Coordinates of C-alpha atoms and ligand atoms in Angstrom, one line a residue:
M1 CA 144.0 117.9 6.6
N2 CA 140.5 115.9 5.8
N3 CA 137.5 116.1 7.3
F4 CA 137.8 113.5 10.0
M5 CA 141.4 115.7 11.1
K6 CA 139.3 118.8 10.6
Y7 CA 137.1 117.2 13.1
K8 CA 138.3 114.5 15.0
Y9 CA 137.6 115.9 18.4
L10 CA 133.8 116.7 17.1
Y11 CA 133.3 113.5 16.0
I12 CA 134.9 111.9 19.5
I13 CA 133.1 114.1 21.6
I14 CA 129.2 112.6 19.0
L15 CA 130.3 109.2 19.7
M16 CA 130.8 109.4 23.8
V17 CA 127.4 111.0 23.5
V18 CA 125.8 108.0 22.1
I19 CA 128.3 105.9 23.7
L20 CA 127.4 106.8 27.3
T21 CA 123.5 108.2 26.3
N22 CA 123.0 104.3 25.6
S23 CA 124.4 102.5 28.2
C24 CA 122.6 104.2 31.0
G25 CA 119.7 102.4 29.2
D26 CA 117.4 105.1 31.1
V27 CA 115.9 105.9 27.3
S28 CA 114.2 103.3 27.2
V29 CA 113.2 103.1 30.3
E30 CA 111.5 107.3 30.6
S31 CA 110.3 107.1 27.2
E32 CA 108.1 103.4 28.9
L33 CA 106.7 105.7 31.6
P34 CA 103.5 107.1 31.4
D35 CA 103.3 110.5 31.5
N36 CA 101.5 111.2 34.1
P37 CA 102.0 108.4 36.9
T38 CA 99.9 108.9 39.4
F39 CA 99.8 107.5 43.5
A40 CA 96.8 105.4 43.2
V41 CA 98.0 103.9 40.3
D42 CA 101.5 103.6 39.9
I43 CA 103.1 103.9 43.2
A44 CA 100.7 103.0 45.5
P45 CA 101.3 99.0 44.2
I46 CA 105.1 99.7 44.7
L47 CA 104.9 100.1 47.2
E48 CA 102.9 97.4 48.8
K49 CA 104.8 94.8 48.1
N50 CA 108.2 96.7 48.6
C51 CA 108.0 98.8 51.6
L52 CA 104.7 97.8 53.8
P53 CA 106.3 95.0 54.9
C54 CA 108.3 97.5 57.0
H55 CA 106.5 100.5 56.9
R56 CA 103.4 100.2 58.6
E57 CA 101.8 100.0 61.6
N58 CA 104.0 97.7 64.2
G59 CA 106.1 97.1 61.7
A60 CA 110.1 97.4 61.9
A61 CA 110.2 100.1 59.9
P62 CA 109.6 103.9 62.5
F63 CA 107.2 105.2 60.1
S64 CA 104.6 103.9 58.1
L65 CA 103.7 104.3 54.4
S66 CA 100.1 103.2 54.9
S67 CA 98.5 106.2 53.0
Y68 CA 98.4 108.6 51.0
V69 CA 99.4 110.8 52.9
A70 CA 102.1 109.9 54.7
V71 CA 103.8 108.6 51.5
K72 CA 104.0 112.5 49.8
K73 CA 104.6 113.8 53.2
R74 CA 108.5 112.2 52.4
A75 CA 108.4 111.9 48.5
K76 CA 111.5 114.1 48.3
T77 CA 113.1 111.2 50.7
I78 CA 111.5 108.5 48.9
A79 CA 112.7 109.6 46.0
K80 CA 116.1 109.4 47.0
V81 CA 116.4 106.4 49.2
T82 CA 114.8 104.5 46.2
Q83 CA 117.4 105.8 43.4
K84 CA 120.6 105.3 46.2
R85 CA 119.1 102.1 46.8
I86 CA 119.2 102.4 50.8
M87 CA 115.8 101.2 50.1
P88 CA 114.2 98.5 50.3
P89 CA 117.1 97.4 52.0
W90 CA 118.5 93.9 50.5
P91 CA 121.8 93.1 51.1
A92 CA 122.2 89.9 48.7
D93 CA 123.5 91.0 45.2
P94 CA 120.0 89.6 42.7
N95 CA 122.8 89.1 39.9
Y96 CA 124.5 86.0 41.9
S97 CA 121.7 84.6 43.8
H98 CA 117.8 84.7 44.3
F99 CA 115.7 84.2 47.5
I100 CA 112.3 84.2 48.5
G101 CA 110.8 87.9 49.3
E102 CA 113.8 89.3 47.7
R103 CA 113.2 92.7 47.5
V104 CA 114.9 94.7 44.8
L105 CA 113.3 97.4 42.4
S106 CA 113.6 96.9 38.5
D107 CA 114.9 100.9 37.2
R108 CA 111.8 101.4 35.5
Q109 CA 110.5 101.0 39.2
I110 CA 112.5 103.8 40.2
A111 CA 112.8 105.6 37.9
L112 CA 108.5 106.2 37.9
I113 CA 109.0 107.0 41.3
Q114 CA 111.2 110.0 40.7
K115 CA 108.5 111.0 37.3
W116 CA 105.9 111.3 40.0
V117 CA 107.7 112.7 42.6
S118 CA 109.0 115.7 40.5
Q119 CA 105.3 116.3 39.2
G120 CA 105.0 116.5 42.3
A121 CA 103.5 113.7 43.9
V122 CA 99.9 113.6 42.5
E123 CA 97.0 111.3 44.3
G124 CA 95.2 110.5 41.3
N125 CA 91.2 110.4 40.8
Q126 CA 91.0 106.7 42.6
K127 CA 91.3 106.2 46.1
Y128 CA 94.1 102.7 46.5
V129 CA 93.4 100.9 48.6
Y130 CA 96.3 98.5 50.6
R131 CA 95.0 94.6 50.2
A132 CA 97.3 93.8 53.1
K133 CA 95.8 94.6 56.1
A134 CA 98.0 95.7 59.0
M135 CA 99.2 92.8 60.6
E136 CA 100.0 91.6 63.9
R137 CA 103.2 92.1 64.4
S138 CA 104.3 89.8 62.3
N139 CA 105.7 89.2 58.8
I140 CA 104.2 85.6 57.9
R141 CA 100.4 85.7 59.5
K142 CA 98.3 86.2 62.4
P143 CA 100.4 84.2 64.9
D144 CA 98.3 80.9 66.5
L145 CA 99.5 82.0 69.9
V146 CA 101.8 85.4 71.1
I147 CA 104.5 84.8 73.9
P148 CA 105.1 88.4 75.6
F149 CA 109.1 88.8 77.7
D150 CA 109.6 90.6 80.6
T151 CA 109.1 94.4 79.4
V152 CA 112.6 95.7 79.5
A153 CA 113.5 99.0 80.9
M154 CA 116.5 100.4 79.5
N155 CA 119.2 102.8 81.9
E156 CA 120.8 105.4 79.1
G157 CA 124.0 104.8 78.4
D158 CA 126.8 103.7 76.4
L159 CA 126.9 100.0 77.7
D160 CA 125.9 96.5 75.9
R161 CA 123.3 94.4 78.0
F162 CA 122.7 90.7 78.2
F163 CA 119.2 89.1 79.8
I164 CA 118.0 85.8 79.9
S165 CA 114.6 85.3 80.4
V166 CA 111.8 82.4 81.1
A167 CA 107.6 81.9 79.4
N168 CA 106.1 79.4 80.4
V169 CA 103.4 78.4 78.1
S170 CA 100.5 75.4 78.8
I171 CA 98.4 74.9 76.1
P172 CA 96.0 72.4 76.2
Q173 CA 96.9 69.3 73.9
K174 CA 100.4 69.3 72.0
R175 CA 100.9 69.8 69.2
Y176 CA 102.9 70.9 65.8
I177 CA 104.7 74.2 66.2
S178 CA 105.7 75.7 62.6
A179 CA 107.9 78.5 62.9
L180 CA 108.5 80.4 65.3
E181 CA 109.7 84.4 65.4
F182 CA 111.2 86.6 67.9
V183 CA 109.4 90.6 67.1
P184 CA 111.9 93.3 69.2
T185 CA 109.4 96.5 69.6
E186 CA 112.6 97.6 69.4
P187 CA 114.6 97.5 66.3
G188 CA 117.1 99.4 67.0
L189 CA 117.9 98.3 70.4
V190 CA 117.7 94.6 70.1
H191 CA 121.2 93.6 68.2
H192 CA 120.4 89.6 68.8
A193 CA 117.9 87.2 70.5
N194 CA 118.5 83.0 70.4
G195 CA 116.3 81.0 71.8
H196 CA 115.3 77.2 73.4
L197 CA 112.3 75.5 73.9
L198 CA 112.0 73.5 76.9
L199 CA 109.4 70.5 76.2
Y200 CA 108.6 68.6 79.7
K201 CA 107.3 65.6 80.4
E202 CA 103.2 65.4 80.8
G203 CA 102.2 66.4 84.5
S204 CA 106.0 67.4 85.7
K205 CA 105.3 70.6 85.8
R206 CA 102.9 72.9 86.1
L207 CA 103.4 75.9 84.5
S208 CA 101.2 79.5 83.5
L209 CA 101.5 82.2 80.5
K210 CA 101.8 84.2 83.6
W211 CA 104.5 82.6 84.9
R212 CA 107.7 84.5 83.7
R213 CA 111.1 85.0 85.1
K214 CA 114.5 87.3 84.2
V215 CA 118.2 88.0 84.7
E216 CA 120.8 90.1 84.1
A217 CA 123.8 88.7 82.5
R218 CA 126.2 91.5 83.4
S219 CA 128.6 91.6 80.5
E220 CA 128.9 88.5 78.2
V221 CA 126.5 85.6 79.1
N222 CA 127.1 83.1 81.1
S223 CA 125.7 78.9 82.2
D224 CA 125.8 79.2 85.3
L225 CA 123.0 81.7 85.5
F226 CA 120.9 78.9 84.0
K227 CA 120.6 78.2 88.0
G228 CA 118.2 79.5 89.9
L229 CA 115.8 80.3 87.2
G230 CA 113.7 77.4 88.2
L231 CA 113.5 75.5 84.6
E232 CA 113.6 71.9 87.1
A233 CA 110.3 69.6 86.7
D234 CA 108.8 69.9 89.9
D235 CA 109.6 66.3 90.3
G236 CA 113.4 67.4 89.8
S237 CA 113.8 65.9 86.4
L238 CA 115.3 68.3 83.7
P239 CA 113.6 68.7 80.5
M240 CA 114.0 68.2 77.0
R241 CA 115.6 71.6 74.9
I242 CA 115.2 72.9 71.7
H243 CA 118.6 74.5 70.5
S244 CA 118.4 77.7 68.0
A245 CA 114.3 77.3 68.4
F246 CA 114.8 80.6 67.4
N247 CA 116.6 83.3 66.4
Y248 CA 116.5 87.5 66.0
L249 CA 118.7 90.3 64.0
P250 CA 118.1 92.8 62.2
G251 CA 116.9 92.3 59.2
V252 CA 115.1 88.7 60.3
Q253 CA 112.6 87.9 60.1
G254 CA 110.3 84.4 60.5
I255 CA 109.8 81.5 57.7
E256 CA 106.9 78.6 57.9
Y257 CA 108.4 76.5 55.2
P258 CA 105.5 74.3 53.6
N259 CA 104.5 70.9 53.6
G260 CA 105.8 70.3 57.6
I261 CA 109.4 70.7 57.0
G262 CA 111.4 71.9 59.9
A263 CA 108.6 71.9 62.2
F264 CA 108.6 69.9 65.6
E265 CA 106.2 68.6 68.8
V266 CA 105.8 70.4 71.8
T267 CA 104.2 69.4 74.9
K268 CA 100.8 70.3 76.7
D269 CA 103.3 72.4 79.2
F270 CA 106.6 74.1 77.4
A271 CA 108.8 77.1 77.9
A272 CA 110.9 79.6 75.6
V273 CA 113.8 80.4 77.3
M274 CA 115.4 83.7 75.8
N275 CA 118.8 82.7 75.9
D276 CA 120.7 85.5 75.4
V277 CA 118.6 88.8 74.3
H278 CA 121.6 91.5 73.3
Y279 CA 120.6 95.1 73.7
G280 CA 122.7 97.7 72.4
P281 CA 124.3 101.0 73.9
S282 CA 120.9 103.3 73.3
D283 CA 121.5 107.0 73.8
K284 CA 118.2 107.6 75.9
K285 CA 115.4 105.5 78.0
V286 CA 114.0 103.0 76.1
V287 CA 111.3 99.9 76.5
D288 CA 111.2 96.7 74.7
R289 CA 108.6 94.4 74.5
S290 CA 109.4 92.1 73.0
V291 CA 107.1 89.3 71.7
L292 CA 107.2 85.6 70.9
N293 CA 104.9 84.6 67.8
V294 CA 104.3 80.8 67.7
F295 CA 102.8 78.8 64.7
F296 CA 100.7 76.0 64.9
T297 CA 100.1 73.2 62.0
D298 CA 98.1 69.7 61.4
V299 CA 100.7 68.4 59.6
A300 CA 102.7 66.0 61.2
P301 CA 106.5 67.1 61.3
S302 CA 108.4 65.5 57.7
R303 CA 112.1 66.8 58.0
A304 CA 114.5 67.9 60.8
L305 CA 116.6 71.2 60.4
S306 CA 119.9 71.2 61.4
E307 CA 122.8 74.4 60.9
L308 CA 126.0 74.5 60.3
M309 CA 128.0 77.3 61.2
L310 CA 131.6 79.0 59.8
G311 CA 134.2 81.2 61.3
T312 CA 133.7 82.5 64.9
N313 CA 132.3 80.2 67.9
G314 CA 131.4 77.2 64.3
V315 CA 133.1 74.6 62.5
S316 CA 135.7 76.1 60.2
K317 CA 138.3 78.3 61.6
I318 CA 139.0 81.6 60.0
V319 CA 141.9 82.1 57.8
P320 CA 144.3 84.6 58.5
P321 CA 142.3 85.0 62.0
L322 CA 140.3 87.9 62.8
V323 CA 142.4 90.8 63.5
V324 CA 141.8 93.8 61.6
P325 CA 144.2 96.3 62.4
A326 CA 143.4 100.1 62.3
N327 CA 143.6 101.5 59.2
R328 CA 143.6 98.1 57.6
V329 CA 140.8 96.5 54.9
T330 CA 141.1 92.8 55.2
K331 CA 139.9 90.0 54.0
H332 CA 139.6 86.6 55.2
T333 CA 138.0 82.8 54.4
T334 CA 137.0 79.9 55.7
R335 CA 135.8 76.2 54.3
Y336 CA 134.5 73.6 56.0
R337 CA 133.9 70.3 53.8
I338 CA 130.8 68.3 53.8
S339 CA 130.4 64.7 54.2
E340 CA 126.7 63.6 53.1
D341 CA 124.3 65.4 50.0
I342 CA 122.5 68.6 51.7
S343 CA 119.8 70.8 50.4
V344 CA 119.8 74.0 51.6
L345 CA 116.9 76.3 53.0
T346 CA 118.3 79.4 54.0
V347 CA 121.4 81.2 54.3
N348 CA 122.7 83.9 56.8
P349 CA 126.1 86.1 56.9
H350 CA 126.9 87.3 60.0
L351 CA 129.6 90.2 60.3
H352 CA 129.8 93.1 63.0
M353 CA 130.4 96.7 62.3
L354 CA 133.8 96.6 59.9
G355 CA 132.1 94.3 57.6
K356 CA 132.8 95.8 54.4
S357 CA 131.8 92.2 51.6
F358 CA 130.5 88.7 52.1
L359 CA 131.2 86.1 49.8
A360 CA 129.6 82.6 50.1
F361 CA 129.8 79.8 47.6
A362 CA 130.4 75.7 47.1
V363 CA 133.1 74.1 45.5
K364 CA 131.8 70.3 44.2
P365 CA 133.7 67.2 44.2
N366 CA 134.2 67.6 40.0
G367 CA 135.4 71.6 40.5
D368 CA 132.0 73.6 39.4
T369 CA 130.7 76.3 41.9
I370 CA 127.4 76.1 42.9
P371 CA 126.7 80.2 44.3
L372 CA 125.1 80.6 47.3
I373 CA 125.4 84.4 48.1
R374 CA 126.8 87.7 47.5
I375 CA 126.5 90.8 49.1
L376 CA 128.8 93.9 47.9
R377 CA 128.3 96.2 50.5
W378 CA 127.7 95.1 54.1
N379 CA 125.4 97.0 55.9
F380 CA 125.2 95.8 59.3
N381 CA 121.2 96.6 59.7
W382 CA 120.0 94.3 57.5
Q383 CA 120.9 90.4 58.4
Y384 CA 118.6 88.3 57.2
F385 CA 118.0 84.4 56.9
Y386 CA 117.9 84.3 53.2
T387 CA 116.0 81.9 52.0
F388 CA 116.1 79.5 48.6
K389 CA 113.2 79.6 46.5
L390 CA 113.8 75.9 46.2
M391 CA 116.0 73.7 48.0
L392 CA 120.0 74.0 47.5
K393 CA 121.3 70.4 46.2
I394 CA 125.2 70.4 47.7
P395 CA 127.0 66.9 47.4
A396 CA 128.2 65.4 49.1
G397 CA 132.1 66.7 49.0
S398 CA 131.6 69.4 48.5
E399 CA 133.6 72.6 49.9
I400 CA 132.0 75.6 51.3
V401 CA 133.9 78.2 51.1
A402 CA 132.9 82.1 52.9
V403 CA 134.9 85.3 52.3
A404 CA 134.6 87.8 54.0
E405 CA 136.4 92.0 53.9
F406 CA 136.9 94.0 56.6
D407 CA 137.1 98.2 56.3
N408 CA 138.8 99.5 59.5
T409 CA 139.5 103.0 57.9
K410 CA 137.8 106.1 59.1
G411 CA 136.7 105.9 55.3
N412 CA 134.0 103.0 57.3
P413 CA 130.6 105.3 58.5
W414 CA 130.0 102.4 61.3
N415 CA 133.4 102.1 62.8
P416 CA 133.1 102.1 66.1
N417 CA 136.2 103.4 66.6
N418 CA 137.3 107.3 65.7
P419 CA 140.3 107.1 65.6
P420 CA 140.1 103.4 64.9
K421 CA 141.6 100.6 66.6
T422 CA 142.8 97.0 66.0
V423 CA 139.5 94.9 66.4
S424 CA 139.8 90.9 66.5
E425 CA 137.2 88.4 67.6
R426 CA 137.1 88.5 71.6
W427 CA 137.5 85.0 73.8
D428 CA 135.6 85.1 77.1
S429 CA 134.3 81.6 78.8
G430 CA 131.8 81.2 76.8
G431 CA 132.9 81.8 73.5
A432 CA 133.3 84.9 71.3
S433 CA 132.6 87.8 72.4
M434 CA 128.9 89.2 70.6
R435 CA 129.6 92.4 71.6
A436 CA 128.7 94.8 68.3
S437 CA 132.1 96.4 69.2
D438 CA 134.0 93.3 68.5
E439 CA 134.1 91.4 65.2
M440 CA 132.6 88.1 63.9
F441 CA 132.0 86.2 60.8
Q442 CA 130.0 83.3 60.5
F443 CA 128.1 82.0 58.2
I444 CA 125.3 79.7 59.1
I445 CA 123.6 76.8 56.9
T446 CA 119.9 76.1 57.6
Y447 CA 119.7 72.1 55.9
T448 CA 118.3 69.0 55.6
L449 CA 120.0 65.5 54.6
Y450 CA 119.6 65.3 51.4
K451 CA 116.2 63.0 49.4
K452 CA 115.6 62.4 45.9
G453 CA 113.9 65.3 44.3
D454 CA 114.3 68.7 47.1
E455 CA 115.3 70.3 43.9
F456 CA 112.3 71.0 42.5
V457 CA 110.8 71.7 46.3
S458 CA 109.0 74.8 47.2
L459 CA 109.8 77.1 49.5
E460 CA 107.5 79.4 48.8
K461 CA 104.2 79.3 50.9
K462 CA 101.1 78.7 48.1
Ligands
HEC501 C1 113.0 95.5 55.7 C2 112.8 95.9 56.4 C3 112.5 97.4 55.5 C4 111.8 97.5 54.1 C5 110.8 96.8 52.8 C6 111.9 99.4 53.9 N1 112.0 99.7 55.2 FE1 112.6 101.7 54.7 N2 113.5 101.7 56.4 C7 113.7 100.5 57.4 C8 113.7 101.4 58.8 C9 114.1 100.6 59.8 C10 113.9 102.7 58.5 C11 114.7 103.0 59.5 C12 116.4 103.4 59.9 C13 117.2 102.8 58.6 O1 116.7 104.1 57.8 O2 117.9 102.1 58.4 C14 113.6 103.0 57.4 C15 114.2 104.0 56.7 C16 112.8 104.4 55.4 C17 112.8 105.9 55.5 C18 114.1 107.3 55.9 C19 115.5 107.3 55.6 C20 116.2 108.8 55.4 O3 116.9 108.7 55.7 O4 115.2 109.1 56.4 C21 113.2 105.8 54.2 C22 112.2 107.6 53.7 C23 112.1 105.0 54.2 N3 112.5 103.9 54.7 C24 111.5 104.2 52.5 C25 111.4 103.6 52.4 C26 110.4 102.7 50.8 C27 110.3 103.5 50.1 C28 110.9 101.4 50.5 C29 110.3 100.7 49.7 C30 110.6 101.2 48.4 C31 111.2 100.8 52.1 N4 111.8 101.9 52.8 C32 111.4 99.8 52.7 C33 112.5 100.0 57.1 C34 112.3 98.7 55.8

C-alpha cells in the first residue's frame, strides 16, 4: 500500500478543511478587521447609514439606536439580527437588481459588529455625534405642510377595520407638489392606506384645515361611503380627483423625484382623502395619529407618472388562479405585454402572509431579459416601492412577467391559520378583498413614457 492509500482519509480531511475555510470567505474578512473596534470609530457610522432611518425618535422602528447607551443595551440582539440579515430589512436580492436606498450590510460590516460585541461593545475615547438630526417623522426632508388625519381609536379585537377620512386644506396660492408621504404612528397596525387628492376650482369651496370628516367602512371599501362626506364644492360641482396620489404599505417610504418628475399642481383649495386606511387586528387598544407630509417644489411638473398593476385587480390574470390549498406550496405567474416604450421608476411587489418568494423581469421582443426584482424570502412586514437608480427603459412589445410562490404549510411562521386552511383571493363588490388573511398577488410599476436619454436620468436627489 502506498502512502496516499495509507493516509487517504487524512488527505481528504485536510482537503475538506482547506476548501471549507476558503469558501466561507470569512478568513480574509476577519484578518482585515481592526484589533479593537469601537463604537465611535467603527460601529456608529454603519448604524447611522443603515439603521437610523428607522431606529430614531419617531422613526418606523419601536426603539431608537441614536446613542451609544441605547445601542449598548441591545448589543447582543443587534449582533444576532445583523448576522442573520434580519436587520436592516431589505427583502430585494442585491445580486439581482439595485435600487436607491439599498440597505444591505457587507460581510465585513457584519463581522465588524460581531467582533465589537464579542469584545464588550466598547465606546472608545471619542464621542460620535450622528450627523442626521432627528427628522420630523419624514424620510424625505422637513415637510412643507403636515396634514393630520383624524385620530382613530382602535378597539381591541380581531377585526380588520377600514376608514375613509377627509382633510381639507387651503394654501395662499396654487403650488406644485413634488411628493406626498403618508406616515402612520402605529406602523404595526396600519396595513395599507391609499389616498386621493381633490382639487377645487378657485373660490368654489371655502375650506379650512380644521374641517375634517371620517367614516368607518364596515369591512371593505365601499364607494357609497363617499356620499355624505360633502366632497362637492359649494356650488355643487365636483372637484377634480387625482387617484392614488399617495400610497402606504408596510416599509414604504415617500419618494421625491428630482427635476419635476411626477410633480403636479394643486389649487389653493384642495382636500386629501384617505380613501381606505386599513387597520389590522390588535390585541390592545391603540390610537393612530397618521399624518400626510406634503412637499412643495418651484420646479414646474415635467413628466407625468402612470401606474401599471399586474395581477389581483390589475391588467393581467394570474395563472393558475390564486388559490393556495392547505398544506401546499404553489407557484403563480402573471404576464403583460406593453405596447409603448416606457421608463420605469419604481416597482412594488405585493403579497400577503402566505407569500414565499417573488420574481419579476421583462422579456424584450428580441428575447433578452431585463431583471426587475427578486425576493428570495418574502417578508410581509417590508413591502417597499423600490426605486431604480436610473430610469429603466423597457421597449414596446416587451412582456413583463411576475412569478410568486405561496407557502400554506405549517412551516410558514406567518400563516394566519393553524391548522392551515385553503386561502385565495376573495372578491367583494368593490374588487379583491384586502384583508391580510386573504391572499393577493400584485406587481405595481410606476413609469413614464420613454424619452430619448432616459437611461441616463438619475432618480437620486443630489
Ligand atoms: C426600514 C426600517 C428599519 C431599518 C432600516 C432597521 N430596522 Fe431594526 N427594526 C425595525 C422595526 C419596525 C422593528 C420591529 C419589528 C420587527 O422586529 O420586525 C425592528 C426591530 C429591530 C430589533 C429587535 C429585534 C428583536 O428580535 O427584538 C433590532 C435589534 C433591530 N431592529 C436592529 C436594527 C439594526 C442594528 C439595524 C441596522 C443595521 C436596523 N435594525 C435597521 C425597522 C428597521
